[in-house]
Short mmCIF file of C-alpha atoms in Angstrom, two decimals:
data_model
loop_
_atom_site.label_atom_id
_atom_site.label_comp_id
_atom_site.label_asym_id
_atom_site.label_seq_id
_atom_site.Cartn_x
_atom_site.Cartn_y
_atom_site.Cartn_z
CA UNK A 1 188.51 274.21 183.80
CA UNK A 2 187.48 270.47 183.69
CA UNK A 3 188.93 267.90 181.41
CA UNK A 4 188.10 264.29 180.51
CA UNK A 5 187.02 262.46 183.68
CA UNK A 6 189.06 259.62 184.92
CA UNK A 7 188.73 257.58 188.07
CA UNK A 8 191.58 257.18 190.54
CA UNK A 9 190.50 254.96 193.35
CA UNK A 10 192.01 255.38 196.88
CA UNK A 11 192.18 252.81 199.59
CA UNK A 12 193.49 253.49 203.11
CA UNK A 13 194.68 250.32 204.73
CA UNK A 14 196.58 251.84 207.68
CA UNK A 15 193.97 254.05 209.36
CA UNK A 16 196.10 254.72 212.44
CA UNK A 17 198.87 256.39 210.40
CA UNK A 18 196.63 258.09 207.81
CA UNK A 19 193.87 260.19 209.36
CA UNK A 20 192.68 261.72 206.10
CA UNK A 21 193.55 261.39 202.36
CA UNK A 22 192.32 263.83 199.78
CA UNK A 23 193.25 264.06 196.13
CA UNK A 24 192.33 265.14 192.70
CA UNK A 25 193.41 264.31 189.10
CA UNK A 26 194.60 267.23 186.88
CA UNK A 27 195.24 266.64 183.16
CA UNK A 28 196.96 268.45 180.33
CA UNK A 29 199.66 270.17 182.39
CA UNK A 30 202.78 271.67 180.98
CA UNK A 31 205.66 271.32 183.32
CA UNK A 32 208.04 274.20 182.93
CA UNK A 33 209.69 277.10 184.81
CA UNK A 34 207.42 279.03 187.22
CA UNK A 35 206.50 282.71 186.58
CA UNK A 36 208.83 285.25 188.14
CA UNK A 37 206.41 286.29 190.93
CA UNK A 38 206.13 282.66 192.18
CA UNK A 39 209.94 282.15 192.06
CA UNK A 40 210.40 285.38 193.97
CA UNK A 41 207.90 284.44 196.63
CA UNK A 42 209.71 281.16 197.19
CA UNK A 43 213.17 282.71 197.07
CA UNK A 44 212.15 285.26 199.77
CA UNK A 45 211.66 282.37 202.25
CA UNK A 46 214.72 280.42 201.14
CA UNK A 47 212.90 277.81 199.01
CA UNK A 48 214.55 276.91 195.72
CA UNK A 49 212.28 276.97 192.60
CA UNK A 50 212.15 273.57 190.79
CA UNK A 51 209.19 273.63 188.33
CA UNK A 52 205.74 275.15 188.28
CA UNK A 53 203.95 272.07 189.77
CA UNK A 54 206.44 271.53 192.61
CA UNK A 55 206.67 275.30 193.17
CA UNK A 56 202.93 275.59 193.57
CA UNK A 57 202.81 272.73 196.15
CA UNK A 58 205.60 274.47 198.07
CA UNK A 59 203.82 277.85 197.83
CA UNK A 60 200.66 276.37 199.25
CA UNK A 61 202.60 274.49 202.00
CA UNK A 62 204.05 277.75 203.27
CA UNK A 63 200.87 279.68 202.91
CA UNK A 64 198.54 277.20 204.64
CA UNK A 65 200.74 274.77 206.51
CA UNK A 66 199.40 271.84 204.51
CA UNK A 67 202.00 269.74 202.69
CA UNK A 68 201.00 268.48 199.22
CA UNK A 69 202.47 265.93 196.86
CA UNK A 70 202.11 265.69 193.11
CA UNK A 71 202.39 262.32 191.38
CA UNK A 72 202.82 261.65 187.70
CA UNK A 73 199.29 260.20 187.18
CA UNK A 74 200.41 258.05 184.21
CA UNK A 75 202.77 256.18 186.65
CA UNK A 76 199.85 255.16 188.89
CA UNK A 77 199.46 251.59 187.67
CA UNK A 78 195.87 250.16 187.99
CA UNK A 79 194.64 253.78 188.60
CA UNK A 80 194.84 252.82 192.31
CA UNK A 81 196.41 254.73 195.24
CA UNK A 82 196.81 252.51 198.28
CA UNK A 83 198.01 253.86 201.62
CA UNK A 84 199.75 250.99 203.49
CA UNK A 85 202.86 249.52 205.00
CA UNK A 86 205.16 247.15 203.19
CA UNK A 87 207.44 244.33 204.39
CA UNK A 88 210.63 245.09 206.27
CA UNK A 89 213.52 245.51 203.91
CA UNK A 90 211.50 246.38 200.79
CA UNK A 91 213.71 248.40 198.50
CA UNK A 92 212.48 251.83 197.47
CA UNK A 93 214.18 254.30 195.10
CA UNK A 94 213.76 257.86 196.20
CA UNK A 95 213.33 261.03 194.10
CA UNK A 96 217.10 261.61 194.12
CA UNK A 97 217.75 258.02 192.85
CA UNK A 98 218.89 256.66 196.17
CA UNK A 99 217.98 253.11 197.17
CA UNK A 100 216.79 252.62 200.73
CA UNK A 101 215.41 249.61 202.60
CA UNK A 102 212.06 250.32 204.13
CA UNK A 103 211.07 249.63 207.80
CA UNK A 104 207.86 247.75 208.48
CA UNK A 105 206.37 250.82 210.21
CA UNK A 106 207.01 253.13 207.27
CA UNK A 107 203.69 254.31 205.80
CA UNK A 108 203.80 254.16 201.98
CA UNK A 109 201.73 255.59 199.17
CA UNK A 110 201.50 252.72 196.60
CA UNK A 111 199.88 252.01 193.26
CA UNK A 112 198.51 248.63 192.23
CA UNK A 113 202.04 247.24 191.72
CA UNK A 114 204.70 249.16 193.70
CA UNK A 115 205.40 251.96 196.21
CA UNK A 116 205.41 255.50 194.89
CA UNK A 117 206.16 257.66 197.90
CA UNK A 118 207.11 257.53 201.53
CA UNK A 119 203.95 259.07 203.03
CA UNK A 120 204.52 262.70 204.21
CA UNK A 121 208.31 262.36 203.86
CA UNK A 122 209.80 261.78 200.40
CA UNK A 123 208.69 260.96 196.87
CA UNK A 124 209.96 258.22 194.52
CA UNK A 125 211.96 258.52 191.39
CA UNK A 126 209.46 256.88 189.02
CA UNK A 127 206.21 258.65 190.10
CA UNK A 128 207.67 262.14 190.58
CA UNK A 129 206.76 265.12 188.33
CA UNK A 130 209.26 265.46 185.46
CA UNK A 131 209.41 267.59 182.35
CA UNK A 132 207.49 264.99 180.31
CA UNK A 133 204.62 264.75 182.83
CA UNK A 134 201.24 265.53 181.30
CA UNK A 135 198.80 264.46 184.03
CA UNK A 136 199.18 264.70 187.78
CA UNK A 137 197.42 263.28 190.76
CA UNK A 138 197.57 265.90 193.56
CA UNK A 139 197.59 264.60 197.11
CA UNK A 140 196.60 266.49 200.25
CA UNK A 141 196.63 264.33 203.38
CA UNK A 142 196.81 264.28 207.19
CA UNK A 143 199.35 261.71 208.49
CA UNK A 144 200.03 260.60 212.06
CA UNK A 145 202.72 262.87 213.55
CA UNK A 146 204.57 260.20 215.46
CA UNK A 147 204.53 257.79 212.54
CA UNK A 148 205.96 260.47 210.25
CA UNK A 149 208.64 261.43 212.77
CA UNK A 150 209.86 257.85 213.20
CA UNK A 151 210.17 257.36 209.45
CA UNK A 152 211.74 260.73 208.81
CA UNK A 153 214.47 260.30 211.44
CA UNK A 154 214.76 256.51 210.75
CA UNK A 155 215.91 257.31 207.20
CA UNK A 156 217.52 260.64 207.78
CA UNK A 157 215.04 262.36 205.48
CA UNK A 158 214.36 265.75 207.00
CA UNK A 159 212.02 267.40 204.53
CA UNK A 160 209.68 270.45 204.94
CA UNK A 161 206.69 268.15 204.59
CA UNK A 162 207.91 265.80 207.25
CA UNK A 163 208.63 268.56 209.69
CA UNK A 164 205.11 269.94 209.23
CA UNK A 165 203.45 266.56 209.56
CA UNK A 166 205.44 265.53 212.64
CA UNK A 167 204.17 268.67 214.49
CA UNK A 168 200.55 267.87 213.51
CA UNK A 169 198.50 269.30 210.69
CA UNK A 170 194.99 270.42 210.59
CA UNK A 171 192.79 267.56 209.52
CA UNK A 172 190.20 270.10 208.21
CA UNK A 173 192.72 271.82 205.95
CA UNK A 174 193.32 268.98 203.43
CA UNK A 175 190.45 270.04 201.07
CA UNK A 176 190.87 273.86 201.18
CA UNK A 177 194.62 273.54 200.47
CA UNK A 178 193.91 271.00 197.64
CA UNK A 179 191.43 273.34 196.06
CA UNK A 180 193.88 276.30 196.32
CA UNK A 181 196.64 274.36 194.71
CA UNK A 182 194.41 272.96 192.01
CA UNK A 183 193.14 276.44 191.11
CA UNK A 184 196.74 277.83 190.97
CA UNK A 185 197.73 274.97 188.66
CA UNK A 186 194.79 275.79 186.41
CA UNK A 187 195.78 279.46 186.28
CA UNK A 188 199.61 278.98 186.00
CA UNK A 189 200.04 275.60 184.38
CA UNK A 190 196.86 275.36 182.35
CA UNK A 191 195.73 272.04 183.80
CA UNK A 192 192.16 270.76 183.82
CA UNK A 193 190.36 269.00 186.69
CA UNK A 194 189.70 265.46 185.50
CA UNK A 195 188.18 263.71 188.47
CA UNK A 196 185.97 264.31 191.41
CA UNK A 197 187.78 265.38 194.58
CA UNK A 198 188.57 262.26 196.51
CA UNK A 199 188.27 262.51 200.27
CA UNK A 200 188.86 259.54 202.52
CA UNK A 201 188.49 260.13 206.20
CA UNK A 202 188.65 256.68 207.85
CA UNK A 203 187.80 257.83 211.40
CA UNK A 204 186.29 261.24 212.01
CA UNK A 205 188.29 262.78 214.82
CA UNK A 206 186.19 264.17 217.60
CA UNK A 207 186.88 267.76 218.70
CA UNK A 208 189.39 268.27 221.54
CA UNK A 209 187.56 269.59 224.62
CA UNK A 210 189.50 271.01 227.56
CA UNK A 211 188.13 272.36 230.88
CA UNK A 212 189.96 275.53 232.07
CA UNK A 213 189.65 276.34 235.75
CA UNK A 214 189.64 280.08 236.59
CA UNK A 215 191.58 279.38 239.73
CA UNK A 216 194.29 277.34 237.90
CA UNK A 217 194.52 280.06 235.28
CA UNK A 218 195.19 282.73 237.89
CA UNK A 219 197.58 280.43 239.80
CA UNK A 220 199.70 279.64 236.70
CA UNK A 221 199.66 283.14 235.37
CA UNK A 222 200.43 284.78 238.78
CA UNK A 223 197.73 287.35 238.38
CA UNK A 224 193.95 287.60 238.32
CA UNK A 225 192.73 287.81 234.79
CA UNK A 226 189.10 288.90 234.28
CA UNK A 227 187.07 285.91 232.90
CA UNK A 228 185.56 288.10 230.16
CA UNK A 229 188.98 289.00 228.95
CA UNK A 230 189.96 285.34 228.80
CA UNK A 231 186.79 284.50 226.79
CA UNK A 232 187.39 287.44 224.44
CA UNK A 233 190.99 286.32 223.73
CA UNK A 234 190.23 282.65 223.23
CA UNK A 235 187.15 283.26 221.10
CA UNK A 236 189.20 285.55 218.79
CA UNK A 237 191.78 282.65 218.46
CA UNK A 238 189.12 280.22 217.15
CA UNK A 239 188.22 278.49 220.38
CA UNK A 240 184.48 277.98 221.17
CA UNK A 241 182.65 277.54 224.47
CA UNK A 242 180.83 274.26 225.06
CA UNK A 243 179.63 275.17 228.56
CA UNK A 244 180.73 277.15 231.58
CA UNK A 245 180.13 277.52 235.30
CA UNK A 246 181.42 279.66 238.13
CA UNK A 247 184.63 277.50 238.47
CA UNK A 248 185.61 277.52 234.82
CA UNK A 249 184.85 276.94 231.22
CA UNK A 250 184.87 273.94 228.86
CA UNK A 251 186.54 274.87 225.61
CA UNK A 252 186.41 273.28 222.20
CA UNK A 253 189.84 273.54 220.56
CA UNK A 254 190.00 274.54 216.88
CA UNK A 255 191.42 271.79 214.63
CA UNK A 256 194.39 273.92 213.54
CA UNK A 257 195.58 274.18 217.17
CA UNK A 258 197.06 270.65 217.10
CA UNK A 259 199.44 271.36 219.93
CA UNK A 260 196.71 272.41 222.39
CA UNK A 261 196.01 269.18 224.45
CA UNK A 262 195.84 270.25 228.12
CA UNK A 263 194.61 273.15 230.21
CA UNK A 264 198.05 274.50 230.53
CA UNK A 265 198.23 274.70 226.73
CA UNK A 266 195.08 276.81 226.79
CA UNK A 267 196.59 279.09 229.43
CA UNK A 268 199.67 279.50 227.17
CA UNK A 269 197.39 280.84 224.43
CA UNK A 270 196.38 283.81 226.68
#
């Protein structure tokens, strides 16, 4: 269902650390305990239930591999979300009320006046979802793995979201996961979509292409694998063929295979 439309503007200042930022505003939510089926699903994988909004973001994270973050939309001053870095030593109060001093390379999600969240790592005390929250801004983003790792280890904040981002997330998965979570919130929480889906992709990432030599494949594997078998396996895993010749094949790597960067990685997929 859709509610009263409201505009939240998004600006990505640090394009190297934020590869994609998607979001949507959801109004008229009622934050409360999750239904039993959702609590049981999370409990079965060792995740503690918190409230229906946070539980849905955790459920989607473990189903799709895409971390999400929900902000209390009424705490987004200026109706602006700005993805940027702040000055060294800037004080930030985390979700668990701890004060930390930021490093200059920490990517932050800010509003018009102040930081709200350490991007991909940890939320802030003021903008987090609480029992009184009525409207949320739901974030689904793709952050730079090395940037996230430095911040996470630098502050000793080892969260599920950070551990997913630092391994690399699928840049094409931000919108599908956002839509899934928004639909679940509509069904479980009763929220209404109140904005267009925002999608900022500063630099469209070109597909990773890797040439796999048949000789190298056989050398590394220690056996001769029929080329047709290789193609059948890789095509079934989401790879696609750009071109091929007698010596090998040029493969286009699916975006969700973020760890496949070299020909030996392709061989490992066999």
